[in-house]
PDB file of C-alpha atoms in Angstrom:
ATOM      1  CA  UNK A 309     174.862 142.848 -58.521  1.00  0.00           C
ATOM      2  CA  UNK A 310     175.430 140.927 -61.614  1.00  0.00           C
ATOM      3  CA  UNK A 311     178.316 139.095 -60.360  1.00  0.00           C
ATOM      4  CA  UNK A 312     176.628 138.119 -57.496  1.00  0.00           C
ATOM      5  CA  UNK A 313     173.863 136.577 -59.948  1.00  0.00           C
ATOM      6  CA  UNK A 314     175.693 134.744 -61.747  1.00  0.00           C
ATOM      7  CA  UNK A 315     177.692 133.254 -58.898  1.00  0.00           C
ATOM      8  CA  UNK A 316     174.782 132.884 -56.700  1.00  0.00           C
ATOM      9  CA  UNK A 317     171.308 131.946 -58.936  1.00  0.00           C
ATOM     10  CA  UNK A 318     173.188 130.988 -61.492  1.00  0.00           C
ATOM     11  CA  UNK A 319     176.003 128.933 -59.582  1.00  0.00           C
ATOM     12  CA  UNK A 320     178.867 129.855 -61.695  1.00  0.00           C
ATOM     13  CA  UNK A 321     182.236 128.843 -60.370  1.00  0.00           C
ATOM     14  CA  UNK A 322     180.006 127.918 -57.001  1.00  0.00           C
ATOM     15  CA  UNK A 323     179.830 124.854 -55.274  1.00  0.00           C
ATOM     16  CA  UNK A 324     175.868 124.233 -55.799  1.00  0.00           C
ATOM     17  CA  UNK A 325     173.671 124.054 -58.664  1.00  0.00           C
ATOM     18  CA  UNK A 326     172.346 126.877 -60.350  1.00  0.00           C
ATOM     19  CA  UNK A 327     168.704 128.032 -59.913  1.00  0.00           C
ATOM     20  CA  UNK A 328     168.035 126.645 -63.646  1.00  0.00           C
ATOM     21  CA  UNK A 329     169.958 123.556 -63.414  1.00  0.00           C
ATOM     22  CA  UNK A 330     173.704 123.253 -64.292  1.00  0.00           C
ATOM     23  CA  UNK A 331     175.095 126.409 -66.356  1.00  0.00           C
ATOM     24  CA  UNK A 332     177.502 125.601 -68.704  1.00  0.00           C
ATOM     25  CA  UNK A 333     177.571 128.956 -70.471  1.00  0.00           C
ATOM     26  CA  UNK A 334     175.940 132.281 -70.145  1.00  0.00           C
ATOM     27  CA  UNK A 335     176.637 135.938 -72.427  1.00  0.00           C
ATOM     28  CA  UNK A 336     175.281 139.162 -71.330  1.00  0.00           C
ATOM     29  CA  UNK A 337     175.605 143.018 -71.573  1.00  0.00           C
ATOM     30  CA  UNK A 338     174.083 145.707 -69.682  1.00  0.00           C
ATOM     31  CA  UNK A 339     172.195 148.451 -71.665  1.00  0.00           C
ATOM     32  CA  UNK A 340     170.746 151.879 -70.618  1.00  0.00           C
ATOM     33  CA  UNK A 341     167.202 153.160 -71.645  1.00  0.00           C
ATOM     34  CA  UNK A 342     166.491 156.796 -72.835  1.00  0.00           C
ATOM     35  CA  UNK A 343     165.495 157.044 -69.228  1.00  0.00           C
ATOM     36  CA  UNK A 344     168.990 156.137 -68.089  1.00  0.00           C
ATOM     37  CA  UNK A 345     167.982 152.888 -66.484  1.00  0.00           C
ATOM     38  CA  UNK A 346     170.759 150.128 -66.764  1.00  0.00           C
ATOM     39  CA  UNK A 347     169.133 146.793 -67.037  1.00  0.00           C
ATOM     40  CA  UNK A 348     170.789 143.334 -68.191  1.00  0.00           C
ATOM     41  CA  UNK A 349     170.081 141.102 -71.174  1.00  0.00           C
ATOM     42  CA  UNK A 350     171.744 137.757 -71.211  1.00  0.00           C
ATOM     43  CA  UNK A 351     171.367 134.696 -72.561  1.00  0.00           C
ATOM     44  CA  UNK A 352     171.933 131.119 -70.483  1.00  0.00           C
ATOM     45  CA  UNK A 353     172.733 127.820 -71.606  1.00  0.00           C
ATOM     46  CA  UNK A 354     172.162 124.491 -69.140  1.00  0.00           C
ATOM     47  CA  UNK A 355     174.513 121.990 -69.183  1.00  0.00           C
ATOM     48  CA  UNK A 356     172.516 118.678 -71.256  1.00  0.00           C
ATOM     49  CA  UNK A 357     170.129 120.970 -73.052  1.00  0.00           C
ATOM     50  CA  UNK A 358     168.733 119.543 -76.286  1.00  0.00           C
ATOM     51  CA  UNK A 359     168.200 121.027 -79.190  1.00  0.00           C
ATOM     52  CA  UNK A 360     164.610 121.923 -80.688  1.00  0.00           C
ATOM     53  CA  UNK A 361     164.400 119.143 -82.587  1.00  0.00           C
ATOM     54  CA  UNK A 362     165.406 117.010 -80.327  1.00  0.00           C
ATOM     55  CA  UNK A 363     162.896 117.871 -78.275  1.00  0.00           C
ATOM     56  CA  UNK A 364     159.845 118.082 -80.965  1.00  0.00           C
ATOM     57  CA  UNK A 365     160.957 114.142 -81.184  1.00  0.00           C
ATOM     58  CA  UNK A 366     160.654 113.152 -77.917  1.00  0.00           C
ATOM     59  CA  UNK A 367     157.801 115.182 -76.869  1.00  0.00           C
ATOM     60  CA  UNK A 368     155.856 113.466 -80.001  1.00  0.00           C
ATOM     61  CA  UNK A 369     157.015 110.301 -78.988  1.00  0.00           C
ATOM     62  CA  UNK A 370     153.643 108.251 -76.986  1.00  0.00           C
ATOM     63  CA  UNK A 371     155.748 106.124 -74.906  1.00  0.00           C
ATOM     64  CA  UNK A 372     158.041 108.510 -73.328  1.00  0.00           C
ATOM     65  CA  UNK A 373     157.583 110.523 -69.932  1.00  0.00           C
ATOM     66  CA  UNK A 374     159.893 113.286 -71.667  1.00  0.00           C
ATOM     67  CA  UNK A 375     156.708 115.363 -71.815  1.00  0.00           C
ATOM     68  CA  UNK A 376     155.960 115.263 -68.296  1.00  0.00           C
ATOM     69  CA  UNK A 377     159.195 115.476 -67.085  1.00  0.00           C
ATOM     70  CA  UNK A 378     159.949 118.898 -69.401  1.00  0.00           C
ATOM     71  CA  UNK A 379     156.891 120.845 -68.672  1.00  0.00           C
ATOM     72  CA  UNK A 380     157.714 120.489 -64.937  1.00  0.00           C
ATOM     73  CA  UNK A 381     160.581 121.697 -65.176  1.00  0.00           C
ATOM     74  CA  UNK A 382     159.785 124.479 -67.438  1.00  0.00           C
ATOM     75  CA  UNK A 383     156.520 125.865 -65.151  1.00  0.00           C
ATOM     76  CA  UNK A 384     159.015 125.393 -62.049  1.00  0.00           C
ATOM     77  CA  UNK A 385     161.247 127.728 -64.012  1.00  0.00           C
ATOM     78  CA  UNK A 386     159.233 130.745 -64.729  1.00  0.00           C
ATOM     79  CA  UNK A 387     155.858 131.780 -64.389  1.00  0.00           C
ATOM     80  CA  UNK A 388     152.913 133.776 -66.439  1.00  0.00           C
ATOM     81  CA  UNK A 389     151.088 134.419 -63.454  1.00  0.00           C
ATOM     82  CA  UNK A 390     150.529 135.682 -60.001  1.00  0.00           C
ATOM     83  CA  UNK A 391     150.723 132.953 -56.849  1.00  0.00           C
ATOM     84  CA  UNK A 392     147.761 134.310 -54.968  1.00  0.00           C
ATOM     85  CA  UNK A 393     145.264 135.571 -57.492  1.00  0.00           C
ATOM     86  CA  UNK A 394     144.206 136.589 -60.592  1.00  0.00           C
ATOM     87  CA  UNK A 395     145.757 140.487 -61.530  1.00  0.00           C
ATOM     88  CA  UNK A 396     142.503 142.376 -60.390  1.00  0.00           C
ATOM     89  CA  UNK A 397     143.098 140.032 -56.573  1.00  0.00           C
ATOM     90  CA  UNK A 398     146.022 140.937 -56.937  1.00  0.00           C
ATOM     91  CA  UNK A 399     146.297 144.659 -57.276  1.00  0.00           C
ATOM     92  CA  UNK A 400     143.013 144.963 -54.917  1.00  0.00           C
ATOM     93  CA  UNK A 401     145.074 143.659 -51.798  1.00  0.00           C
ATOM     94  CA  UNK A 402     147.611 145.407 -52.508  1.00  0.00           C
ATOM     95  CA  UNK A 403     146.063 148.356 -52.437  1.00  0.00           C
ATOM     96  CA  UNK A 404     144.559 147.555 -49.262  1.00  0.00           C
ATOM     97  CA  UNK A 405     147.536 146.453 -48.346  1.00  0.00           C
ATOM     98  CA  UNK A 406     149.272 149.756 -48.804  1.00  0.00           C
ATOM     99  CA  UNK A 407     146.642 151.484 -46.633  1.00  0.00           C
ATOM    100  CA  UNK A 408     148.747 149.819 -43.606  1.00  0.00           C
ATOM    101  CA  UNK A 409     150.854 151.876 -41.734  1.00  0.00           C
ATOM    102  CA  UNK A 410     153.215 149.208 -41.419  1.00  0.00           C
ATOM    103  CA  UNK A 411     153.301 148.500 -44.640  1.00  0.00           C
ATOM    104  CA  UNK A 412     156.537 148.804 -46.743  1.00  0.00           C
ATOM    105  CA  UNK A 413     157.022 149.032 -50.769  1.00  0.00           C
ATOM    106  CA  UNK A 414     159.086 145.584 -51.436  1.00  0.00           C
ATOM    107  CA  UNK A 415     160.629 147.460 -54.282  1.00  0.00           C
ATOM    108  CA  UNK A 416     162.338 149.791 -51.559  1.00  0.00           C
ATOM    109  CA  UNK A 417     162.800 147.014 -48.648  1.00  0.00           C
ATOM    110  CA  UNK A 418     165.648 143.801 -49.103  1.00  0.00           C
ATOM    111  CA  UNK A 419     164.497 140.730 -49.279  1.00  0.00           C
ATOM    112  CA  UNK A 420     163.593 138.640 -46.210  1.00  0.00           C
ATOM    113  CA  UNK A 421     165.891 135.606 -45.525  1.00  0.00           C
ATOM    114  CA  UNK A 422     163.940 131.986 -45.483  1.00  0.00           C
ATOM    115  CA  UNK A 423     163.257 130.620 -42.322  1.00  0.00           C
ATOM    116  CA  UNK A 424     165.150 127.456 -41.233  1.00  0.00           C
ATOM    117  CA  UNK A 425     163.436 124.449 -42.705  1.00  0.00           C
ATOM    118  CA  UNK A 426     162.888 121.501 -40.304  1.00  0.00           C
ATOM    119  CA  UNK A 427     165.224 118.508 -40.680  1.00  0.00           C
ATOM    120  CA  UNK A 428     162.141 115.555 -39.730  1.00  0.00           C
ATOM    121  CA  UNK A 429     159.595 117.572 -42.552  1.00  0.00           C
ATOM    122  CA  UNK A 430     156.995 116.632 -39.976  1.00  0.00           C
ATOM    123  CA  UNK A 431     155.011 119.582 -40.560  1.00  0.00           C
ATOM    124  CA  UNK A 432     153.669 120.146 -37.087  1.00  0.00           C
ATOM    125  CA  UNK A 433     156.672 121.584 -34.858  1.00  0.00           C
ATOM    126  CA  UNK A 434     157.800 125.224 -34.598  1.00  0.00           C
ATOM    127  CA  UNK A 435     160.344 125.321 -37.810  1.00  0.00           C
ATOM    128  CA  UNK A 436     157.488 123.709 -40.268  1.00  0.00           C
ATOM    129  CA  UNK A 437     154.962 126.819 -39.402  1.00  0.00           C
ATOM    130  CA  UNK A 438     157.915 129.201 -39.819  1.00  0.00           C
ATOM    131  CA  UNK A 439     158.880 128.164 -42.854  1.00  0.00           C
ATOM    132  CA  UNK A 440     155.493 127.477 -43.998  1.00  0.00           C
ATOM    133  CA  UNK A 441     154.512 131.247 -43.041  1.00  0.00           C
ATOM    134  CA  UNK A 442     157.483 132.790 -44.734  1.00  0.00           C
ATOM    135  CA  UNK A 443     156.071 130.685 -47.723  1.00  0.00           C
ATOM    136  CA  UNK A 444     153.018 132.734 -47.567  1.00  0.00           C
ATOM    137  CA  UNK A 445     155.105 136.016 -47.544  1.00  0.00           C
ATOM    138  CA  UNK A 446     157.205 134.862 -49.734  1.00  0.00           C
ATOM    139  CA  UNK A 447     154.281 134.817 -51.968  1.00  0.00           C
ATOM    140  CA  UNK A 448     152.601 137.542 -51.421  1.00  0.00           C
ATOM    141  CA  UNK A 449     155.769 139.490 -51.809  1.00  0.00           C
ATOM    142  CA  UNK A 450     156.387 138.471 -55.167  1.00  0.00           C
ATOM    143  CA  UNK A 451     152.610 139.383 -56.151  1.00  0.00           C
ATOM    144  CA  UNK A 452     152.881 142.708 -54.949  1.00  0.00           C
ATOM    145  CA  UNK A 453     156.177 143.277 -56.608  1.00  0.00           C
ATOM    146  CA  UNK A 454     155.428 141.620 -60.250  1.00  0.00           C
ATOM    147  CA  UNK A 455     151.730 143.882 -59.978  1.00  0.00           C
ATOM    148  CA  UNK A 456     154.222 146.884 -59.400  1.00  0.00           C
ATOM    149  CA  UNK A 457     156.883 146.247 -61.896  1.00  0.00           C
ATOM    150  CA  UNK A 458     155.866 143.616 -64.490  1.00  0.00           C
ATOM    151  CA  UNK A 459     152.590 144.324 -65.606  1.00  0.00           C
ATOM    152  CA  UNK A 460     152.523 146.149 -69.158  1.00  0.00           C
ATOM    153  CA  UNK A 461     150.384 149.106 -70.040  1.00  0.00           C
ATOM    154  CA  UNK A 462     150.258 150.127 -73.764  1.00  0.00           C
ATOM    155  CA  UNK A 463     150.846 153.630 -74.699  1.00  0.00           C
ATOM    156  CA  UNK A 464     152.184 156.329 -76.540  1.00  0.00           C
ATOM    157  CA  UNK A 465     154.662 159.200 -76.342  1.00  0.00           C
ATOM    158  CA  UNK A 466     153.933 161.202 -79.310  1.00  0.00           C
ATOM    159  CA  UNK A 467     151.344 164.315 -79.011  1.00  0.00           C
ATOM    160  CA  UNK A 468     147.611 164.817 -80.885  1.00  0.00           C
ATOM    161  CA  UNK A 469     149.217 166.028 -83.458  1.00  0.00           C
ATOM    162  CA  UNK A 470     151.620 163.503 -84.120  1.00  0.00           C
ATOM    163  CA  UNK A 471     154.761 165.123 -82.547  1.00  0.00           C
ATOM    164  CA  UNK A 472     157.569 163.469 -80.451  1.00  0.00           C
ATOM    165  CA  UNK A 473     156.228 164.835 -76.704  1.00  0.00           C
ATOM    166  CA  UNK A 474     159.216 166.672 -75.295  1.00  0.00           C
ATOM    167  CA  UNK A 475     158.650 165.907 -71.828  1.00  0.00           C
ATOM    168  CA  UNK A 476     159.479 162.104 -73.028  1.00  0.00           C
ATOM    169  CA  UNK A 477     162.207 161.537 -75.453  1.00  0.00           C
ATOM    170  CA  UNK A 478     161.641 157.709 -75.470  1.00  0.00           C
ATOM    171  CA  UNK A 479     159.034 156.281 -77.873  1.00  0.00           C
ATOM    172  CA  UNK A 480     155.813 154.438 -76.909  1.00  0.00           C
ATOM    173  CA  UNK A 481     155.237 150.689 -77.250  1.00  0.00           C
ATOM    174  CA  UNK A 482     152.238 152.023 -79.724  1.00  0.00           C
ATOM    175  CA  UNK A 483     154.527 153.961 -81.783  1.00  0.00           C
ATOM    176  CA  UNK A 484     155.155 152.872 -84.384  1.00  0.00           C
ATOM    177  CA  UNK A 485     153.715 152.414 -88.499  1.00  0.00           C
ATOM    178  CA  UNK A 486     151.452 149.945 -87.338  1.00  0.00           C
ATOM    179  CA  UNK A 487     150.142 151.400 -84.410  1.00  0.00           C
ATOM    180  CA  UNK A 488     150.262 147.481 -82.848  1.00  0.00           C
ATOM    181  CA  UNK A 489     152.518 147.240 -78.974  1.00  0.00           C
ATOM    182  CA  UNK A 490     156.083 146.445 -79.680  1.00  0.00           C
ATOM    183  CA  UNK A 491     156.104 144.371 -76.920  1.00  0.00           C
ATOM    184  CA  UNK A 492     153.552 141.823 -77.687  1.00  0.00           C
ATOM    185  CA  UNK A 493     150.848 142.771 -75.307  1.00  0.00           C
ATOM    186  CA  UNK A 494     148.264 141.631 -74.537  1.00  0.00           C
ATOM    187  CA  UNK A 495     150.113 137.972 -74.994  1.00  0.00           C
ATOM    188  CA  UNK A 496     147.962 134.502 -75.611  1.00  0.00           C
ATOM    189  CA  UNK A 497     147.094 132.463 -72.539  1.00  0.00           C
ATOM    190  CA  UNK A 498     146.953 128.842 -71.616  1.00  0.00           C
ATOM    191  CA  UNK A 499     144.678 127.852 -68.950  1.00  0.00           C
ATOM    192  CA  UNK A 500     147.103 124.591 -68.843  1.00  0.00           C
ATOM    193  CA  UNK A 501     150.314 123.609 -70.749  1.00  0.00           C
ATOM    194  CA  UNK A 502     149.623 121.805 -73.704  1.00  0.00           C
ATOM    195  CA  UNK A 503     151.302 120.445 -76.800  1.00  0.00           C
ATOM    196  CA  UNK A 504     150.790 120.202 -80.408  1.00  0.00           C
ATOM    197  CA  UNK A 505     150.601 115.907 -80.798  1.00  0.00           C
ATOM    198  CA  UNK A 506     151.801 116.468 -84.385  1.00  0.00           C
ATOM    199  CA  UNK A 507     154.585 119.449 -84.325  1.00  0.00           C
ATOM    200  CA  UNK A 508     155.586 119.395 -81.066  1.00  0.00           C
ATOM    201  CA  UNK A 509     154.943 123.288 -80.121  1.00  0.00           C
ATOM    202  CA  UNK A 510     154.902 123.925 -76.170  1.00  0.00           C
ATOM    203  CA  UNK A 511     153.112 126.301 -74.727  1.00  0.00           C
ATOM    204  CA  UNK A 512     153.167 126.509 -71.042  1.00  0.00           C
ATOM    205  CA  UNK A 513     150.623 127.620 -68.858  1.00  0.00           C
ATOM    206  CA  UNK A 514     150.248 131.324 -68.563  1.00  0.00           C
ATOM    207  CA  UNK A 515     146.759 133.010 -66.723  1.00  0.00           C
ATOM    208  CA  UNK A 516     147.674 136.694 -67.282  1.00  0.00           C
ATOM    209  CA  UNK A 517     147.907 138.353 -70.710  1.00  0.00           C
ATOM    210  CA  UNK A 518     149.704 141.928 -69.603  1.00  0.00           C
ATOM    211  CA  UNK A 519     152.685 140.053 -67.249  1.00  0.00           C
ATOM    212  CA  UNK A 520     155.769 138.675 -69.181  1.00  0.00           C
ATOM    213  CA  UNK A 521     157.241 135.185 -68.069  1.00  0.00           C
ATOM    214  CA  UNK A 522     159.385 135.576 -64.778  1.00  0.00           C
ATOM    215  CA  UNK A 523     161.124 133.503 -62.127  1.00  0.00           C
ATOM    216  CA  UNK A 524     159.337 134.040 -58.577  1.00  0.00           C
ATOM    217  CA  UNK A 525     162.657 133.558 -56.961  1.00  0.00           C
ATOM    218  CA  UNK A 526     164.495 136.299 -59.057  1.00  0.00           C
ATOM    219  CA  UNK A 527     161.806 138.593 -58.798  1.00  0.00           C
ATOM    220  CA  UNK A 528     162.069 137.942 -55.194  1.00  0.00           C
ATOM    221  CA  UNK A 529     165.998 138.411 -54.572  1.00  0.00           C
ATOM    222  CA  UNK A 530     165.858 141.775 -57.416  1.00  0.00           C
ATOM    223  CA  UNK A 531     162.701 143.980 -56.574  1.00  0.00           C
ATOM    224  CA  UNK A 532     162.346 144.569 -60.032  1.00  0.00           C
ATOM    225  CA  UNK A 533     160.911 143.988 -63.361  1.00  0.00           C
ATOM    226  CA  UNK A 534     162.415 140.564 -64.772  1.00  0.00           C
ATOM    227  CA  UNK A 535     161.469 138.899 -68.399  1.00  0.00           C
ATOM    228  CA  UNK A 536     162.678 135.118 -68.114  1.00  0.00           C
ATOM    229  CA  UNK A 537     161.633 132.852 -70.956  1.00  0.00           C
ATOM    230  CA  UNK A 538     162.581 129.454 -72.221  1.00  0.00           C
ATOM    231  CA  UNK A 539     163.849 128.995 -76.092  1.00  0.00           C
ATOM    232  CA  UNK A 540     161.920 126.323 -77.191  1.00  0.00           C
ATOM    233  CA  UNK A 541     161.710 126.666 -81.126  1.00  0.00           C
ATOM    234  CA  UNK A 542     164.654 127.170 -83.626  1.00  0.00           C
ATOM    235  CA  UNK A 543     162.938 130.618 -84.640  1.00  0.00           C
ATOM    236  CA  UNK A 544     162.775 131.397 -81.132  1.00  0.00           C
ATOM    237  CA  UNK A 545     166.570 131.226 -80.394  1.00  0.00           C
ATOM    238  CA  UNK A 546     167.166 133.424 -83.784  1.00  0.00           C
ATOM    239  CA  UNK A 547     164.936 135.780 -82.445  1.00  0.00           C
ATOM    240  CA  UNK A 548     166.674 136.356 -79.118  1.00  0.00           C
ATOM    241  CA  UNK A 549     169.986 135.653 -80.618  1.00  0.00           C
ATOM    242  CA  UNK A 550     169.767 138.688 -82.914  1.00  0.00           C
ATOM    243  CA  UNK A 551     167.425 140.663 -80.199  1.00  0.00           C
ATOM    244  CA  UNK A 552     170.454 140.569 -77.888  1.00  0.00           C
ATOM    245  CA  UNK A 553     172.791 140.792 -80.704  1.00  0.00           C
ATOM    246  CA  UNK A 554     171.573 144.186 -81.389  1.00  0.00           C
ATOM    247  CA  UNK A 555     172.137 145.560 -77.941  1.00  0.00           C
ATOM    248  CA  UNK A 556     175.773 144.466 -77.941  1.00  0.00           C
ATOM    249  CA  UNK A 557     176.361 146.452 -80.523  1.00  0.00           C
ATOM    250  CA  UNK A 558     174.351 148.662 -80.419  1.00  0.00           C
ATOM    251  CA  UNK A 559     176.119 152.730 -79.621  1.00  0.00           C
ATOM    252  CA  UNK A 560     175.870 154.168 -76.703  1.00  0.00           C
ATOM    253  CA  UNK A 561     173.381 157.070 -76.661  1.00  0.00           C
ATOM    254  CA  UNK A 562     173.969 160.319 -77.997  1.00  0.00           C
ATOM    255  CA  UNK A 563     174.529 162.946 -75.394  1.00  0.00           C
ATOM    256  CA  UNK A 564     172.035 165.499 -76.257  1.00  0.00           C
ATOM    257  CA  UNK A 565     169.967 162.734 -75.568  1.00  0.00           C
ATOM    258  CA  UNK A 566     171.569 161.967 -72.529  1.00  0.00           C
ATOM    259  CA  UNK A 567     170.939 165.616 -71.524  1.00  0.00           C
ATOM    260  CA  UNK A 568     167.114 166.087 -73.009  1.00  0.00           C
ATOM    261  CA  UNK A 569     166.106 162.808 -70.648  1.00  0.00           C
ATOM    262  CA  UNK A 570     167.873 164.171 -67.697  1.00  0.00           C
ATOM    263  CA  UNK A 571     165.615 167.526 -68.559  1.00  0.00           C
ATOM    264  CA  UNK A 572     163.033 165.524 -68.640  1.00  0.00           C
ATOM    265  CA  UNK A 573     163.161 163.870 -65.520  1.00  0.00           C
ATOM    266  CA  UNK A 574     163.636 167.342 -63.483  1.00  0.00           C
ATOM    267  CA  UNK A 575     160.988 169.077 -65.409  1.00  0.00           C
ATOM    268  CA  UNK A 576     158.270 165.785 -63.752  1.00  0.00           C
TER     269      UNK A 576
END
């Protein structure tokens, strides 16, 4: 699966363009949880990427179109929101939704292929409603599977009395000395990108304050919870740098740990 994204979305060694533009580098590793779920981490570079500070200077710069240009190309790569609603839409038709008997959990179905666009564009024959319908799904798919898989709820592991609770070996986002989500949550929102005239900060547009940043299309082709985000700031890249850092070398886990979450996970 991870060979096929990097050769496919990412277009490694392929004869088209990745999803994110032109890859000229990417490092990953795949890590397990304490529930034994493998998931990736990697970072990407894009062939002509500038630097922060390159960027801070042409962003503040009045009589370029580098702003513009940047934050479409940014909100066309990932998204802080869902495509056909706010959250509470959102989870409401899905719900009803689910009450279908033909319904099916996206998370448990492959994706559907995109119908054949038209070659005129003319947006009136047979091939424009297709692919304009499978738009629609295409949509509403991705709702229902970031409202299932990418929206964060805040809790902890650890009993009344402050103990570890057996039944779930891994910690809490809440715990922790400060008693504050580990994650971030709930993260600031911007009803519209904007920019700081005099330093140059970006932040994009981003609606919903419990969903991380994610690509539509990834979410899409994986069925899964994604986290995609742009490193716009210096501190930003250290951040992720030594964030991924740590799970490269970070030591496999323990097996009585291993064994205590598979006891776990039969004892649900």
């Amino acid at each position: 699966m991870v060979n096929a994204f990097i050769l496919h979305v990412l277009g490694v060694d392929a004869e088209h363009t990745g999803l994110y533009g032109d890859t000229s580098g990417y490092y990953g590793t795949v890590e397990q949880q304490g529930r034994l779920t493998l998931h990736l981490h990697m970072l990407l570079w894009i062939r002509g990427g500038l630097t922060p500070e390159e960027i801070r200077k042409r962003i503040v710069d009045p009589e370029s179109d580098f702003l513009s240009k940047i934050v479409e190309y940014l909100e066309s790569c990932h998204s802080g929101e869902f495509a056909t609603g706010t959250q509470e839409d959102v989870l409401s038709n899905v719900e009803a939704s689910a009450k279908d008997v033909n319904y099916m959990d996206p998370t448990e179905t492959l994706p559907e292929p995109p119908a054949a666009p038209c070659k005129r564009e003319c947006e009136a024959c047979d091939a424009c409603t297709n692919a304009s319908s499978w738009w629609s799904r295409f949509k509403r798919t991705v709702d229902d599977i970031v409202s299932r898989s990418n929206i964060h709820k805040c809790g902890t592991n650890k009993n009344k009395d402050g103990s570890q609770n057996k039944a779930r070996a891994y910690k809490g986002c809440l715990d922790n000395m400060w008693g504050k989500c580990k994650a971030r949550f709930p993260r600031p929102t911007f009803a519209h990108s904007e920019v700081d005239p005099v330093t140059g900060a970006l932040n994009l547009k981003k609606n919903e304050p419990w969903i991380n940043t994610f690509t539509p299309v990834v979410s899409y082709l994986f069925r899964c919870n994604t986290d995609v985000t742009s490193l716009r700031s210096g501190t930003a890249i250290k951040a992720v740098l030594m964030y991924v850092s740590d799970y490269i070398t970070k030591v496999s886990l323990k097996t009585h740990v291993v064994f205590d979450s598979i006891r776990a996970m039969f004892q649900k």
